[in-house]
Amino acid sequence: MAGSGVSWSERAVRLLRRMNSFYSAGSSRCQCWHFSVGGMEVGLVPPAVLEQLRRFPDVFIFKEEKRLELNPSLSSYHDRSSAMDRVLQRLREEERFTCLQGWRDEKYEVMPQFSDPPLMCMERAATSLFGVKRYGVHVNGFTRQPDGQLAMWVARRSLSKQTYPGLLDNMVAGGIASQKGIRDTLIKECAEEASIPECIAAAARPVGTVSYTYEDGEGVFSECQFVFDLEVSSDFSPSVGDGEVHQFYLWPIEKVKDALVTEEFKQNCALVVLDFLIRHSYLHPDTEPNYLELVVGLHRPL
């Protein structure tokens, strides 16, 4: 950016390092305990959370070698989910963790890998307390200009949204809720956020994933976004649907590129745009000095 003394490339690297802060020196990674359900590891629990969980010996069992286990007597999806919900509701009532102030009454599935059968579900706002993997769908909406150049639809989040109000976002994005699939989420979020009919949304192409893990004062966020590209006609415009978006903009790719490394862009959504720039050859390994670090940083294993 002009006058900053820091190149776009270095700003992009800094963005990726923030979004992968859990792997950085000085993170809580070595202090976290491995969390298992039904004998399978599903998350990492930060030290501050462990202190509170010791109060629930009927639900959590503390093992040797920094291992936390959901009580094996809770052997069904329903029993595990119910027990976890009771604990989280108690912690919420006691205002133990700030993340629980954003309670959504929306459940996420808990499993070792996305393709595995879910072992239980838990409140979305609490997932960072256990470092369980979260999955979402993000859509890059773009169109071709008369000169052949691409322009991208960018959303500005509602100014009253609970999280990251007013920041720039992908055209469509949303988490994959319990008992929902990837395509279901794609169609639902397109309709709700951008009033995109299913006949258009169904044309979105799956183009890969973006994955990262960061930590902050609310816990460990281990996330994987399923990324779609949706090319729309030049006469198409998304429109505000359920109120989660304040406004949509159609910007030249270079303007989007400049914006993604600023504080104006929601950071995980900026990674999805960065991935778009790489895949569509707006960044080239001969001219982008940090090309390899950018590519690797977008696909850290969870």
Protein backbone atom coordinates (compact mmCIF):
# COMPACT_ATOMS: atom_id res chain seq x y z
CA MET A 1 0.00 0.00 0.00
CA ALA A 2 1.19 3.46 -0.82
CA GLY A 3 3.24 5.11 1.90
CA SER A 4 3.21 2.09 4.19
CA GLY A 5 6.70 0.86 3.33
CA VAL A 6 5.38 -2.72 3.31
CA SER A 7 4.79 -4.51 0.01
CA TRP A 8 1.55 -6.25 -0.92
CA SER A 9 3.42 -9.56 -0.89
CA GLU A 10 4.65 -9.10 2.67
CA ARG A 11 1.17 -8.08 3.81
CA ALA A 12 -0.22 -11.26 2.29
CA VAL A 13 2.38 -13.34 4.11
CA ARG A 14 1.52 -11.62 7.39
CA LEU A 15 -2.16 -12.38 6.80
CA LEU A 16 -1.41 -16.07 6.33
CA ARG A 17 0.79 -16.18 9.40
CA ARG A 18 -1.98 -14.65 11.52
CA MET A 19 -4.45 -17.19 10.21
CA ASN A 20 -2.02 -20.00 11.02
CA SER A 21 -0.89 -18.57 14.35
CA PHE A 22 -1.52 -21.86 16.14
CA TYR A 23 1.58 -23.25 14.41
CA SER A 24 3.76 -20.28 15.38
CA ALA A 25 6.37 -20.18 18.12
CA GLY A 26 4.82 -19.02 21.36
CA SER A 27 1.35 -20.41 20.67
CA SER A 28 -0.51 -22.59 23.18
CA ARG A 29 -0.17 -25.64 20.94
CA CYS A 30 2.22 -27.49 23.26
CA GLN A 31 0.01 -26.79 26.29
CA CYS A 32 -3.23 -28.00 24.70
CA TRP A 33 -4.65 -31.39 25.56
CA HIS A 34 -5.80 -33.85 22.90
CA PHE A 35 -9.57 -34.30 23.04
CA SER A 36 -11.06 -37.69 22.15
CA VAL A 37 -14.62 -38.91 21.67
CA GLY A 38 -15.36 -42.61 21.27
CA GLY A 39 -11.64 -43.36 21.16
CA MET A 40 -11.00 -40.95 18.26
CA GLU A 41 -9.19 -37.64 18.50
CA VAL A 42 -11.35 -34.70 17.47
CA GLY A 43 -9.77 -31.57 18.93
CA LEU A 44 -7.28 -29.72 21.11
CA VAL A 45 -8.33 -28.06 24.36
CA PRO A 46 -6.51 -24.94 25.64
CA PRO A 47 -5.30 -24.83 29.27
CA ALA A 48 -7.85 -22.19 30.40
CA VAL A 49 -10.70 -24.42 29.25
CA LEU A 50 -9.31 -27.51 30.96
CA GLU A 51 -9.51 -25.80 34.35
CA GLN A 52 -13.27 -25.42 33.96
CA LEU A 53 -13.86 -28.92 32.57
CA ARG A 54 -12.43 -30.54 35.72
CA ARG A 55 -15.70 -29.56 37.38
CA PHE A 56 -17.59 -32.10 35.26
CA PRO A 57 -16.03 -35.51 36.07
CA ASP A 58 -19.14 -37.33 34.89
CA VAL A 59 -18.57 -35.96 31.37
CA PHE A 60 -14.80 -35.59 31.00
CA ILE A 61 -12.00 -37.94 31.98
CA PHE A 62 -8.46 -36.58 32.34
CA LYS A 63 -5.87 -39.10 31.18
CA GLU A 64 -2.08 -39.22 31.16
CA GLU A 65 0.00 -37.56 28.42
CA LYS A 66 -2.29 -34.55 28.12
CA ARG A 67 -5.33 -36.45 26.92
CA LEU A 68 -8.91 -35.50 27.63
CA GLU A 69 -11.63 -38.01 26.90
CA LEU A 70 -15.39 -37.70 26.76
CA ASN A 71 -16.68 -40.27 29.22
CA PRO A 72 -16.90 -43.63 27.33
CA SER A 73 -20.18 -44.34 29.13
CA LEU A 74 -21.63 -41.74 26.77
CA SER A 75 -21.72 -44.15 23.88
CA SER A 76 -24.31 -42.70 21.51
CA TYR A 77 -24.48 -39.56 19.36
CA HIS A 78 -27.48 -38.35 21.35
CA ASP A 79 -25.99 -39.00 24.80
CA ARG A 80 -22.69 -37.33 23.92
CA SER A 81 -24.37 -34.31 22.38
CA SER A 82 -26.75 -33.89 25.32
CA ALA A 83 -23.97 -34.16 27.90
CA MET A 84 -21.83 -31.63 26.07
CA ASP A 85 -24.77 -29.26 25.76
CA ARG A 86 -25.44 -29.41 29.50
CA VAL A 87 -21.83 -28.46 30.22
CA LEU A 88 -21.82 -25.64 27.71
CA GLN A 89 -25.13 -24.24 28.95
CA ARG A 90 -23.71 -24.17 32.48
CA LEU A 91 -20.54 -22.40 31.36
CA ARG A 92 -22.66 -19.97 29.39
CA GLU A 93 -24.84 -19.15 32.39
CA GLU A 94 -21.73 -18.57 34.48
CA GLU A 95 -20.22 -16.34 31.75
CA ARG A 96 -16.97 -18.27 31.88
CA PHE A 97 -15.93 -17.67 28.26
CA THR A 98 -16.55 -14.70 26.00
CA CYS A 99 -17.18 -16.90 22.96
CA LEU A 100 -20.32 -18.26 24.62
CA GLN A 101 -21.80 -14.76 24.68
CA GLY A 102 -22.23 -15.27 20.93
CA TRP A 103 -24.41 -18.36 21.40
CA ARG A 104 -26.20 -19.09 18.12
CA ASP A 105 -28.38 -22.12 18.78
CA GLU A 106 -26.68 -23.70 15.76
CA LYS A 107 -24.96 -27.05 16.03
CA TYR A 108 -21.79 -28.26 14.28
CA GLU A 109 -20.90 -31.91 13.85
CA VAL A 110 -17.84 -33.30 15.64
CA MET A 111 -15.75 -35.97 13.90
CA PRO A 112 -12.05 -36.69 13.22
CA GLN A 113 -12.28 -35.93 9.48
CA PHE A 114 -15.07 -34.48 7.36
CA SER A 115 -15.75 -37.82 5.68
CA ASP A 116 -16.12 -39.66 9.01
CA PRO A 117 -19.49 -40.34 10.64
CA PRO A 118 -20.21 -37.63 13.26
CA LEU A 119 -19.66 -38.70 16.84
CA MET A 120 -21.71 -35.88 18.37
CA CYS A 121 -22.72 -32.29 17.75
CA MET A 122 -22.11 -29.12 19.74
CA GLU A 123 -22.99 -25.42 19.78
CA ARG A 124 -21.15 -23.55 17.05
CA ALA A 125 -20.01 -20.74 19.36
CA ALA A 126 -18.29 -23.26 21.65
CA THR A 127 -16.26 -25.18 19.09
CA SER A 128 -13.14 -23.05 19.67
CA LEU A 129 -13.06 -24.14 23.32
CA PHE A 130 -12.33 -27.70 22.16
CA GLY A 131 -10.42 -26.90 18.97
CA VAL A 132 -12.73 -29.13 16.95
CA LYS A 133 -12.68 -28.81 13.16
CA ARG A 134 -15.18 -26.45 11.60
CA TYR A 135 -16.24 -26.55 7.97
CA GLY A 136 -17.85 -24.01 5.70
CA VAL A 137 -18.71 -23.12 2.11
CA HIS A 138 -17.35 -19.96 0.45
CA VAL A 139 -18.31 -18.75 -3.02
CA ASN A 140 -16.25 -16.48 -5.25
CA GLY A 141 -18.77 -14.73 -7.48
CA PHE A 142 -17.22 -13.17 -10.57
CA THR A 143 -18.07 -11.97 -14.06
CA ARG A 144 -16.18 -11.22 -17.27
CA GLN A 145 -16.01 -7.61 -18.36
CA PRO A 146 -16.34 -6.58 -22.04
CA ASP A 147 -12.53 -6.26 -22.22
CA GLY A 148 -12.15 -9.88 -21.03
CA GLN A 149 -10.93 -8.96 -17.54
CA LEU A 150 -12.57 -10.49 -14.47
CA ALA A 151 -14.46 -8.53 -11.84
CA MET A 152 -15.47 -9.97 -8.48
CA TRP A 153 -18.59 -9.53 -6.39
CA VAL A 154 -17.64 -8.60 -2.83
CA ALA A 155 -20.04 -8.38 0.11
CA ARG A 156 -19.88 -5.96 3.01
CA ARG A 157 -21.18 -7.63 6.13
CA SER A 158 -24.12 -6.12 7.95
CA LEU A 159 -23.12 -3.28 10.26
CA SER A 160 -25.14 -4.95 13.02
CA LYS A 161 -23.84 -8.50 12.47
CA GLN A 162 -22.77 -10.29 15.64
CA THR A 163 -19.31 -11.10 14.30
CA TYR A 164 -17.01 -8.91 12.18
CA PRO A 165 -19.66 -6.25 11.41
CA GLY A 166 -19.02 -4.09 8.36
CA LEU A 167 -16.02 -6.04 7.04
CA LEU A 168 -15.65 -7.16 3.44
CA ASP A 169 -16.55 -10.77 2.72
CA ASN A 170 -16.94 -13.25 -0.12
CA MET A 171 -20.15 -12.97 -2.15
CA VAL A 172 -21.56 -15.94 -0.22
CA ALA A 173 -20.17 -17.81 2.79
CA GLY A 174 -21.55 -19.92 5.60
CA GLY A 175 -20.74 -22.71 8.01
CA ILE A 176 -21.91 -26.27 7.45
CA ALA A 177 -24.42 -26.94 10.20
CA SER A 178 -25.27 -30.29 11.75
CA GLN A 179 -26.97 -32.73 9.35
CA LYS A 180 -26.33 -30.45 6.36
CA GLY A 181 -24.18 -31.27 3.34
CA ILE A 182 -21.88 -29.11 1.24
CA ARG A 183 -24.32 -28.63 -1.64
CA ASP A 184 -27.23 -28.04 0.74
CA THR A 185 -25.22 -25.30 2.44
CA LEU A 186 -24.19 -23.77 -0.89
CA ILE A 187 -27.77 -23.50 -2.15
CA LYS A 188 -29.10 -22.31 1.21
CA GLU A 189 -26.49 -19.59 1.73
CA CYS A 190 -26.74 -18.35 -1.86
CA ALA A 191 -30.49 -17.91 -1.45
CA GLU A 192 -30.44 -16.42 2.03
CA GLU A 193 -27.46 -14.06 1.80
CA ALA A 194 -27.50 -12.97 -1.83
CA SER A 195 -30.96 -13.91 -3.18
CA ILE A 196 -29.33 -16.15 -5.78
CA PRO A 197 -31.85 -18.68 -7.18
CA GLU A 198 -30.94 -22.35 -7.15
CA CYS A 199 -30.77 -22.50 -10.97
CA ILE A 200 -27.81 -20.09 -10.83
CA ALA A 201 -26.23 -21.32 -7.56
CA ALA A 202 -26.14 -24.89 -8.89
CA ALA A 203 -23.65 -23.77 -11.54
CA ALA A 204 -21.01 -23.03 -8.88
CA ARG A 205 -17.91 -25.19 -9.44
CA PRO A 206 -16.05 -26.81 -6.53
CA VAL A 207 -12.41 -25.75 -6.89
CA GLY A 208 -10.77 -27.01 -3.71
CA THR A 209 -10.40 -26.07 -0.06
CA VAL A 210 -8.65 -23.51 2.10
CA SER A 211 -7.57 -24.65 5.57
CA TYR A 212 -5.84 -22.97 8.51
CA THR A 213 -5.70 -22.94 12.31
CA TYR A 214 -5.40 -19.86 14.46
CA GLU A 215 -5.92 -19.04 18.11
CA ASP A 216 -7.08 -15.99 19.98
CA GLY A 217 -8.63 -15.18 23.33
CA GLU A 218 -11.68 -17.29 22.48
CA GLY A 219 -9.82 -20.53 21.76
CA VAL A 220 -8.48 -22.58 18.87
CA PHE A 221 -10.07 -22.22 15.43
CA SER A 222 -9.29 -25.16 13.15
CA GLU A 223 -11.18 -24.47 9.93
CA CYS A 224 -11.56 -25.81 6.42
CA GLN A 225 -13.58 -23.95 3.78
CA PHE A 226 -14.92 -25.69 0.70
CA VAL A 227 -14.36 -23.16 -2.08
CA PHE A 228 -16.59 -22.66 -5.11
CA ASP A 229 -16.26 -20.37 -8.13
CA LEU A 230 -19.51 -19.05 -9.56
CA GLU A 231 -19.23 -17.18 -12.85
CA VAL A 232 -22.30 -15.03 -13.45
CA SER A 233 -23.42 -12.98 -16.43
CA SER A 234 -22.58 -9.29 -16.65
CA ASP A 235 -26.24 -8.36 -16.14
CA PHE A 236 -26.55 -10.36 -12.90
CA SER A 237 -26.42 -8.68 -9.49
CA PRO A 238 -26.72 -10.35 -6.07
CA SER A 239 -29.12 -8.61 -3.72
CA VAL A 240 -29.34 -8.44 0.05
CA GLY A 241 -31.43 -11.29 1.40
CA ASP A 242 -31.60 -12.17 5.10
CA GLY A 243 -29.90 -9.01 6.31
CA GLU A 244 -26.45 -10.53 6.94
CA VAL A 245 -25.04 -8.40 4.12
CA HIS A 246 -25.08 -4.60 4.09
CA GLN A 247 -24.18 -4.14 0.42
CA PHE A 248 -22.62 -5.87 -2.59
CA TYR A 249 -19.90 -4.35 -4.79
CA LEU A 250 -18.60 -5.40 -8.20
CA TRP A 251 -14.89 -4.58 -8.16
CA PRO A 252 -12.02 -5.10 -10.63
CA ILE A 253 -9.76 -7.91 -9.49
CA GLU A 254 -6.88 -5.52 -8.81
CA LYS A 255 -9.04 -3.55 -6.37
CA VAL A 256 -10.07 -6.76 -4.60
CA LYS A 257 -6.41 -7.81 -4.48
CA ASP A 258 -5.42 -4.55 -2.80
CA ALA A 259 -8.28 -4.77 -0.29
CA LEU A 260 -7.68 -8.35 0.86
CA VAL A 261 -4.45 -7.46 2.69
CA THR A 262 -6.10 -4.63 4.64
CA GLU A 263 -7.97 -4.69 7.93
CA GLU A 264 -11.16 -4.00 5.95
CA PHE A 265 -11.42 -7.64 4.79
CA LYS A 266 -12.54 -10.49 7.05
CA GLN A 267 -9.36 -12.51 7.20
CA ASN A 268 -10.51 -16.03 6.40
CA CYS A 269 -12.50 -14.65 3.45
CA ALA A 270 -9.37 -12.84 2.29
CA LEU A 271 -7.65 -16.24 2.12
CA VAL A 272 -10.40 -17.51 -0.20
CA VAL A 273 -9.81 -14.55 -2.52
CA LEU A 274 -6.05 -15.10 -2.36
CA ASP A 275 -6.62 -18.69 -3.46
CA PHE A 276 -8.70 -17.36 -6.38
CA LEU A 277 -5.86 -15.05 -7.44
CA ILE A 278 -3.41 -17.94 -7.48
CA ARG A 279 -5.69 -20.33 -9.35
CA HIS A 280 -6.57 -17.73 -11.98
CA SER A 281 -2.89 -16.76 -12.48
CA TYR A 282 -3.14 -13.24 -11.10
CA LEU A 283 -0.09 -14.22 -9.07
CA HIS A 284 2.84 -15.82 -10.88
CA PRO A 285 5.77 -17.70 -9.33
CA ASP A 286 8.26 -15.74 -11.46
CA THR A 287 7.08 -12.39 -10.14
CA GLU A 288 5.57 -13.11 -6.70
CA PRO A 289 8.53 -13.53 -4.31
CA ASN A 290 6.49 -15.35 -1.64
CA TYR A 291 4.50 -17.55 -4.02
CA LEU A 292 5.39 -20.86 -2.34
CA GLU A 293 4.67 -19.59 1.17
CA LEU A 294 1.31 -18.27 0.01
CA VAL A 295 0.32 -21.58 -1.58
CA VAL A 296 1.42 -23.67 1.40
CA GLY A 297 -0.19 -21.31 3.91
CA LEU A 298 -3.60 -21.70 2.28
CA HIS A 299 -3.59 -25.46 2.74
CA ARG A 300 -2.29 -26.26 6.21
CA PRO A 301 -3.49 -29.68 7.42
CA LEU A 302 -5.96 -29.52 10.30
